[in-house]
Coordinates of C-alpha atoms in Angstrom, one line a residue:
K466 CA -95.9 49.2 75.8
H467 CA -92.1 49.0 75.3
G468 CA -90.6 45.6 75.1
G469 CA -88.9 45.9 78.5
S470 CA -92.0 47.1 80.4
F471 CA -94.3 45.0 82.5
L472 CA -97.6 45.5 84.2
S473 CA -97.2 45.9 88.0
E474 CA -98.9 42.6 88.6
D475 CA -96.6 40.8 86.2
K476 CA -93.5 42.5 87.7
K477 CA -94.5 41.4 91.2
R478 CA -95.1 37.8 90.0
Y479 CA -91.7 37.7 88.2
I480 CA -89.9 39.0 91.3
E481 CA -91.4 36.3 93.5
E482 CA -90.8 33.5 91.0
N483 CA -87.2 34.5 90.4
S484 CA -86.5 35.0 94.0
K485 CA -87.6 31.4 94.7
I486 CA -85.3 30.2 91.9
L487 CA -82.4 32.3 93.3
K488 CA -82.9 31.0 96.8
Q489 CA -83.0 27.4 95.6
K490 CA -79.7 27.8 93.8
H491 CA -78.1 30.0 96.5
P492 CA -79.8 29.4 99.9
Y493 CA -77.8 32.0 101.8
Y494 CA -77.8 34.7 99.1
Y495 CA -79.9 37.3 101.0
Q496 CA -78.0 36.8 104.3
E497 CA -74.7 37.1 102.5
V498 CA -75.8 40.3 100.7
A499 CA -77.1 41.8 104.0
Y500 CA -73.8 40.8 105.7
F501 CA -71.8 42.4 102.8
F502 CA -73.6 45.7 103.1
E503 CA -73.3 45.7 106.9
M504 CA -69.6 45.0 106.9
D505 CA -68.9 47.2 103.9
P506 CA -65.4 45.8 103.2
N507 CA -64.7 48.5 100.5
R508 CA -65.6 51.4 102.8
D509 CA -62.0 52.3 103.6
I510 CA -61.0 52.1 99.9
R511 CA -63.8 54.5 98.9
K512 CA -62.8 56.9 101.8
Y513 CA -59.2 56.6 100.8
V514 CA -59.9 57.6 97.2
E515 CA -62.1 60.5 98.5
W516 CA -59.3 61.7 100.7
K517 CA -56.7 61.4 97.9
L518 CA -58.8 63.7 95.8
M519 CA -59.0 66.2 98.6
S520 CA -55.3 66.0 99.5
K521 CA -54.3 67.1 95.9
I522 CA -55.3 70.6 96.7
Q523 CA -52.3 72.7 97.7
K524 CA -52.7 73.7 101.4
T525 CA -51.1 73.7 104.8
T526 CA -51.9 70.5 106.8
T527 CA -51.8 70.0 110.5
L528 CA -51.7 66.4 111.8
V529 CA -52.7 65.8 115.4
F530 CA -52.5 62.7 117.7
N531 CA -55.1 62.3 120.3
H532 CA -56.9 59.7 122.4
N533 CA -60.7 59.0 122.6
L534 CA -61.0 59.5 126.4
G535 CA -62.5 63.0 126.3
G536 CA -61.7 65.5 129.1
G537 CA -60.0 68.9 129.0
A538 CA -57.4 67.9 126.5
T539 CA -60.0 67.0 123.9
S540 CA -62.0 70.2 124.6
Y541 CA -58.9 72.2 124.0
L542 CA -58.3 70.3 120.7
D543 CA -61.8 70.9 119.5
A544 CA -61.2 74.7 119.7
R545 CA -57.8 74.4 118.0
E546 CA -59.3 72.3 115.2
Q547 CA -61.8 75.0 114.4
E548 CA -59.1 77.7 114.4
I549 CA -57.1 75.6 111.9
L550 CA -60.1 75.0 109.6
N551 CA -61.0 78.7 109.8
R552 CA -57.6 79.6 108.4
G553 CA -58.3 77.6 105.3
E554 CA -55.9 74.8 106.3
A555 CA -56.5 71.0 106.4
F556 CA -56.8 69.2 109.8
C557 CA -56.0 65.5 110.1
L558 CA -56.7 63.7 113.4
I559 CA -55.2 60.3 114.3
R560 CA -57.2 59.1 117.3
C561 CA -56.4 55.9 119.2
N562 CA -59.3 53.8 120.5
Y563 CA -57.5 51.4 122.7
D564 CA -60.6 49.5 123.9
I565 CA -61.4 48.2 120.5
G566 CA -57.9 48.0 119.1
R567 CA -58.5 50.5 116.3
T568 CA -57.1 53.9 115.3
E569 CA -59.3 56.3 113.5
V570 CA -58.2 58.8 111.0
I571 CA -60.3 61.9 110.4
Y572 CA -59.3 64.3 107.6
K573 CA -61.1 67.6 107.3
Y574 CA -60.8 70.4 104.8
Q575 CA -63.3 73.2 104.3
D576 CA -66.7 71.5 104.5
N577 CA -65.4 68.1 103.6
C578 CA -64.7 65.3 106.1
V579 CA -63.4 61.8 105.5
K580 CA -63.1 59.1 108.1
F581 CA -61.3 55.8 107.9
R582 CA -59.4 53.3 110.1
V583 CA -55.9 52.0 110.4
H584 CA -55.2 48.8 112.4
N585 CA -51.6 48.9 113.4
L586 CA -48.4 51.0 113.7
E587 CA -47.6 50.5 110.0
G588 CA -50.9 52.0 109.1
I589 CA -50.2 55.1 111.2
E590 CA -46.7 55.4 109.7
D591 CA -48.2 55.0 106.2
M592 CA -50.8 57.7 106.9
M593 CA -48.2 60.2 108.0
K594 CA -46.3 59.7 104.8
R595 CA -49.4 60.1 102.6
V596 CA -50.8 63.1 104.5
M597 CA -47.4 64.9 104.4
P598 CA -48.2 67.3 107.2
D599 CA -46.5 70.7 107.6
K600 CA -47.1 70.5 111.4
I601 CA -47.5 67.7 113.9
I602 CA -49.1 68.3 117.3
I603 CA -49.2 65.7 120.0
N604 CA -52.3 66.5 122.0
E605 CA -52.4 63.1 123.8
F606 CA -50.5 59.8 123.6
V607 CA -52.3 58.2 126.5
S608 CA -53.7 54.8 125.6
Y609 CA -51.5 54.3 122.5
P610 CA -50.1 50.7 122.3
Q611 CA -46.5 50.2 121.3
L612 CA -45.9 53.7 122.6
Y613 CA -42.1 53.6 122.2
D614 CA -42.4 52.6 118.6
V615 CA -45.0 55.4 118.0
L616 CA -42.6 58.0 119.6
N617 CA -39.8 56.8 117.3
V618 CA -42.0 56.8 114.2
V619 CA -43.0 60.5 114.9
V620 CA -39.4 61.6 115.6
D621 CA -38.1 59.8 112.5
Y622 CA -40.7 61.5 110.3
R623 CA -39.9 64.9 111.8
K624 CA -36.2 64.3 111.1
N625 CA -36.7 63.2 107.5
N626 CA -39.2 65.9 106.6
E627 CA -39.5 69.7 107.1
T628 CA -42.2 69.2 109.7
E629 CA -42.7 71.3 112.9
L630 CA -43.3 69.0 115.9
T631 CA -45.2 70.3 119.0
F632 CA -45.9 68.5 122.2
L633 CA -48.6 69.7 124.6
V634 CA -48.3 69.0 128.3
H635 CA -52.0 68.3 129.2
D636 CA -50.9 65.8 131.9
F637 CA -47.8 64.1 133.1
Y638 CA -47.8 61.0 130.9
L639 CA -44.4 62.0 129.6
V640 CA -43.1 61.8 133.2
C641 CA -44.9 58.7 134.5
P642 CA -47.5 56.2 133.1
T643 CA -49.8 57.0 136.0
V644 CA -50.6 60.2 134.0
N645 CA -51.4 62.3 137.2
L646 CA -48.5 61.4 139.4
L647 CA -50.5 59.7 142.1
D648 CA -48.3 56.9 143.7
D649 CA -49.3 53.5 144.9
C650 CA -50.7 55.2 148.1
D651 CA -52.9 57.5 146.0
K652 CA -50.7 60.5 147.1
H653 CA -48.9 63.0 144.9
C654 CA -45.4 61.5 144.5
G655 CA -43.4 64.8 144.1
I656 CA -41.1 63.1 141.6
P657 CA -38.9 60.9 143.9
E658 CA -35.7 59.0 143.0
I659 CA -36.1 56.6 140.1
E660 CA -35.8 53.6 142.5
R661 CA -38.9 54.6 144.3
C662 CA -40.7 55.1 140.9
E663 CA -39.8 51.5 140.0
K664 CA -41.4 50.1 143.1
C665 CA -44.4 52.4 142.7
V666 CA -45.3 51.3 139.2
K667 CA -44.9 47.6 140.1
N668 CA -47.4 48.0 142.9
N669 CA -49.9 50.0 140.8
C670 CA -52.4 47.4 139.6
E671 CA -53.9 49.9 137.1
L672 CA -50.7 50.0 135.0
R673 CA -49.5 47.5 132.4
Y674 CA -46.0 47.5 133.8
L675 CA -44.5 44.9 131.4
D676 CA -45.6 47.0 128.4
F677 CA -43.0 49.6 129.1
E678 CA -40.2 47.5 130.7
S679 CA -39.2 49.9 133.5
M680 CA -39.4 53.5 134.6
K681 CA -35.8 53.9 133.5
E682 CA -36.7 52.9 130.0
W683 CA -39.8 55.1 130.1
R684 CA -37.8 58.2 131.0
K685 CA -35.1 57.4 128.4
E686 CA -37.6 57.0 125.5
W687 CA -39.7 60.0 126.5
G688 CA -36.6 62.1 127.1
K689 CA -35.4 61.4 123.6
F690 CA -38.8 62.3 122.2
I691 CA -39.2 65.6 124.2
K692 CA -35.8 66.8 123.2
A693 CA -36.5 66.1 119.5
C694 CA -39.6 68.3 119.5
D695 CA -39.5 71.9 118.2
H696 CA -41.9 73.1 120.8
V697 CA -43.0 71.7 124.2
I698 CA -45.9 73.8 125.5
A699 CA -46.8 73.7 129.2
F700 CA -49.9 75.6 130.5
S701 CA -48.5 76.6 133.8
N702 CA -45.1 77.3 135.4
D703 CA -45.7 74.5 137.9
S704 CA -46.0 72.0 135.0
K705 CA -42.8 73.4 133.5
E706 CA -41.0 72.8 136.8
I707 CA -42.1 69.2 137.1
V708 CA -41.1 68.4 133.5
E709 CA -37.7 70.0 134.0
K710 CA -37.2 68.3 137.4
T711 CA -37.6 65.1 135.4
Y712 CA -35.6 65.9 132.2
G713 CA -33.4 68.8 133.1
K714 CA -33.5 72.3 131.5
L715 CA -35.3 72.2 128.1
E716 CA -34.7 75.1 125.7
N717 CA -37.8 74.1 123.7
L718 CA -40.2 74.3 126.7
Q719 CA -42.3 77.3 127.1
V720 CA -45.4 78.3 129.2
I721 CA -48.6 79.5 127.3
P722 CA -51.7 79.4 129.6
H723 CA -55.1 78.5 128.2
K724 CA -57.6 81.1 127.5
I725 CA -61.3 80.6 128.4
D726 CA -64.5 82.0 127.1
Y727 CA -66.4 84.8 128.8
L728 CA -68.2 84.3 132.1
P729 CA -69.9 87.1 134.0
V730 CA -68.6 88.5 137.3
I731 CA -70.7 87.2 140.2
K732 CA -71.7 89.8 142.7
K733 CA -73.3 87.8 145.5
Q734 CA -74.5 90.2 148.2
Y735 CA -77.0 88.1 150.2
K736 CA -77.4 84.6 151.5
H737 CA -80.8 82.8 151.6
T738 CA -79.6 79.9 153.8
K739 CA -78.0 79.7 157.2
T740 CA -75.4 77.2 156.1
L741 CA -71.8 77.7 154.8
D742 CA -72.0 76.3 151.3
I743 CA -68.8 75.0 149.8
G744 CA -68.9 74.5 146.0
L745 CA -67.2 72.0 143.8
L746 CA -67.1 72.4 140.0
G747 CA -66.8 69.7 137.4
T748 CA -66.5 65.9 137.7
L749 CA -65.6 64.4 141.1
V750 CA -63.4 61.3 140.8
K751 CA -60.4 59.9 142.7
H752 CA -57.7 62.2 141.3
K753 CA -60.1 65.2 141.7
G754 CA -60.2 64.5 145.4
A755 CA -63.2 62.2 145.9
E756 CA -61.8 60.7 149.1
I757 CA -60.9 63.9 150.8
V758 CA -64.4 65.2 150.0
K759 CA -66.0 62.2 151.6
E760 CA -63.7 62.5 154.6
T761 CA -64.7 66.2 154.9
L762 CA -68.4 65.3 154.7
Q763 CA -67.9 62.7 157.5
Y764 CA -66.1 65.3 159.6
I765 CA -68.9 67.9 159.1
E766 CA -71.5 65.3 160.1
Q767 CA -69.6 64.0 163.1
N768 CA -69.1 67.5 164.4
N769 CA -72.6 68.6 163.6
L770 CA -71.4 71.6 161.6
N771 CA -73.7 73.8 159.6
I772 CA -71.9 73.3 156.3
N773 CA -72.9 71.8 153.0
I774 CA -70.8 70.7 150.0
V775 CA -72.4 71.3 146.7
L776 CA -71.1 69.7 143.5
I777 CA -72.0 71.5 140.3
G778 CA -71.4 68.5 138.1
Q779 CA -71.3 64.8 138.6
S780 CA -69.6 62.4 140.9
G781 CA -68.0 59.2 139.8
E782 CA -68.9 57.7 143.2
N783 CA -72.2 57.3 145.0
I784 CA -71.9 59.8 147.9
R785 CA -74.8 59.6 150.4
N786 CA -74.6 62.3 153.0
K787 CA -77.2 64.8 154.1
H788 CA -74.6 67.6 153.7
F789 CA -73.8 66.8 150.1
V790 CA -75.7 68.0 147.0
E791 CA -75.0 67.0 143.4
T792 CA -76.6 69.1 140.6
G793 CA -75.7 66.8 137.7
V794 CA -74.6 67.6 134.2
Y795 CA -74.3 71.3 133.5
S796 CA -73.2 73.7 130.7
R797 CA -70.9 76.7 131.3
D798 CA -73.7 79.2 130.9
M799 CA -75.6 77.5 133.8
I800 CA -72.8 78.1 136.3
P801 CA -73.9 81.6 137.5
R802 CA -77.5 80.5 138.0
L803 CA -76.4 77.3 139.9
I804 CA -74.2 79.4 142.2
F805 CA -77.1 81.5 143.3
E806 CA -79.6 78.7 143.4
N807 CA -77.3 76.7 145.7
D808 CA -76.2 79.7 147.7
I809 CA -72.5 78.9 147.3
D810 CA -70.1 81.0 149.4
V811 CA -66.7 79.6 148.2
F812 CA -65.4 77.1 145.7
W813 CA -63.0 74.3 146.6
I814 CA -60.6 72.9 144.0
S815 CA -60.2 69.5 145.7
S816 CA -57.7 67.9 143.2
I817 CA -55.0 65.8 144.8
W818 CA -52.7 65.9 141.8
P819 CA -50.8 68.8 140.3
E820 CA -53.2 69.8 137.6
T821 CA -51.5 71.3 134.5
F822 CA -54.0 74.1 134.2
S823 CA -57.5 73.6 135.6
Y824 CA -60.3 75.2 133.6
T825 CA -62.6 75.2 136.6
T826 CA -60.1 77.3 138.6
E827 CA -59.9 79.8 135.8
E828 CA -63.7 79.9 135.4
I829 CA -64.2 80.6 139.1
M830 CA -61.5 83.4 139.1
T831 CA -63.0 84.9 135.9
M832 CA -66.3 85.3 137.8
K833 CA -64.4 87.0 140.7
F834 CA -65.6 84.4 143.1
P835 CA -63.8 83.1 146.3
V836 CA -61.8 79.9 145.8
M837 CA -59.5 77.7 147.7
S838 CA -57.2 74.8 146.8
F839 CA -54.5 72.6 148.2
N840 CA -50.9 73.8 147.7
L841 CA -50.5 71.8 144.5
G842 CA -50.2 72.3 140.8
A843 CA -51.5 75.1 138.5
P844 CA -54.5 76.0 140.6
S845 CA -52.5 77.0 143.6
E846 CA -50.0 78.8 141.4
R847 CA -52.7 81.2 140.3
I848 CA -54.8 81.2 143.5
K849 CA -51.8 82.5 145.5
K850 CA -51.9 85.6 143.4
Y851 CA -55.7 86.0 143.5
E852 CA -57.2 88.5 146.0
K853 CA -60.1 86.1 146.8
G854 CA -58.0 83.0 146.9
A855 CA -56.9 80.8 149.8
I856 CA -54.5 77.9 150.1
I857 CA -55.2 74.8 152.2
A858 CA -51.8 73.8 153.6
N859 CA -52.6 70.1 154.5
M860 CA -55.1 67.6 153.0
V861 CA -57.2 67.1 156.1
P862 CA -60.9 67.9 156.7
E863 CA -60.2 70.2 159.6
E864 CA -58.1 72.5 157.5
V865 CA -60.6 72.5 154.6
V866 CA -63.4 73.6 157.0
S867 CA -61.1 76.1 158.7
V868 CA -60.0 77.8 155.5
A869 CA -63.5 77.8 154.1

């Protein structure tokens, strides 16, 4: 045997004996080692070194700001991310997680991915300087703390470096902190005078009013930022009109509608039920028209109408009504089958805010299926030109049923 080798029995005995000695001298040794590995305090340093090695390769880099709230904006970004990586470019994501007070940085190049965290605005600013992006895209700023400071940091970086800055109008956060332009009465505000806006945000309990001082200050800071961008991309003419109603004519603002993946044309020739079946598509929450849907269901029940409302998707509220059906979570490829299974006759885009695009509207129109909406936002803009489309003039159950 070599001098450093032990029999298995000896080795086991030595480990036990020395463990006892170690524990006597350092009673919390094992807990502290376990805690160290769990906390991994050097993780960010390792990831930073890994990122520095990747970043030395000469390439185009796109830096994107986003939130962690999901939704259509994030789905859009997922597709853009893949396009950027497929071109052989680097993709760097700064993603704010407001709930835990942390901002994640995700850097991708080819098959490599590095993730680490920054804890404040200085960390974000430092990352921008180190990444040295060729392009900056603002996908979402919703939920970012110290928002005005973030806006200024991005603009200053753009001014001091040859960096292209693009802002995407996925919602109306640049117009109002409510994001979807629903006022303190849960109605679309229509962009009133600034005095009415001041009263509205003070009455809106969901907003952290003191964080942004006033609506006048909000518009001033966002106005400076929007005008400093190289490109402001809206996804509908309606959104463009709302932004320019707020900030005046913008030479850097253009409309580029989203593109969606293939869906088959639906040729529904027969009904297998005797009811009129109105379809909803997606997630049903307040700004998507949950209240008007519930009111319409009550109207149907009170008037003993032979009508059902079928939600392909999920509701954020517990709706109990014999005329309401909820299919639950679905994937896009399931939509045609669910239409036939639930004998849907027409879809209803029930949103009560001026959506900036509406993927669900586009999906329904791509399938050449009948659809109706309120006279509001991007959906109505396209539905007015659609041969199987109809507009509901007023947000009342009687008109919903009548148009259907």
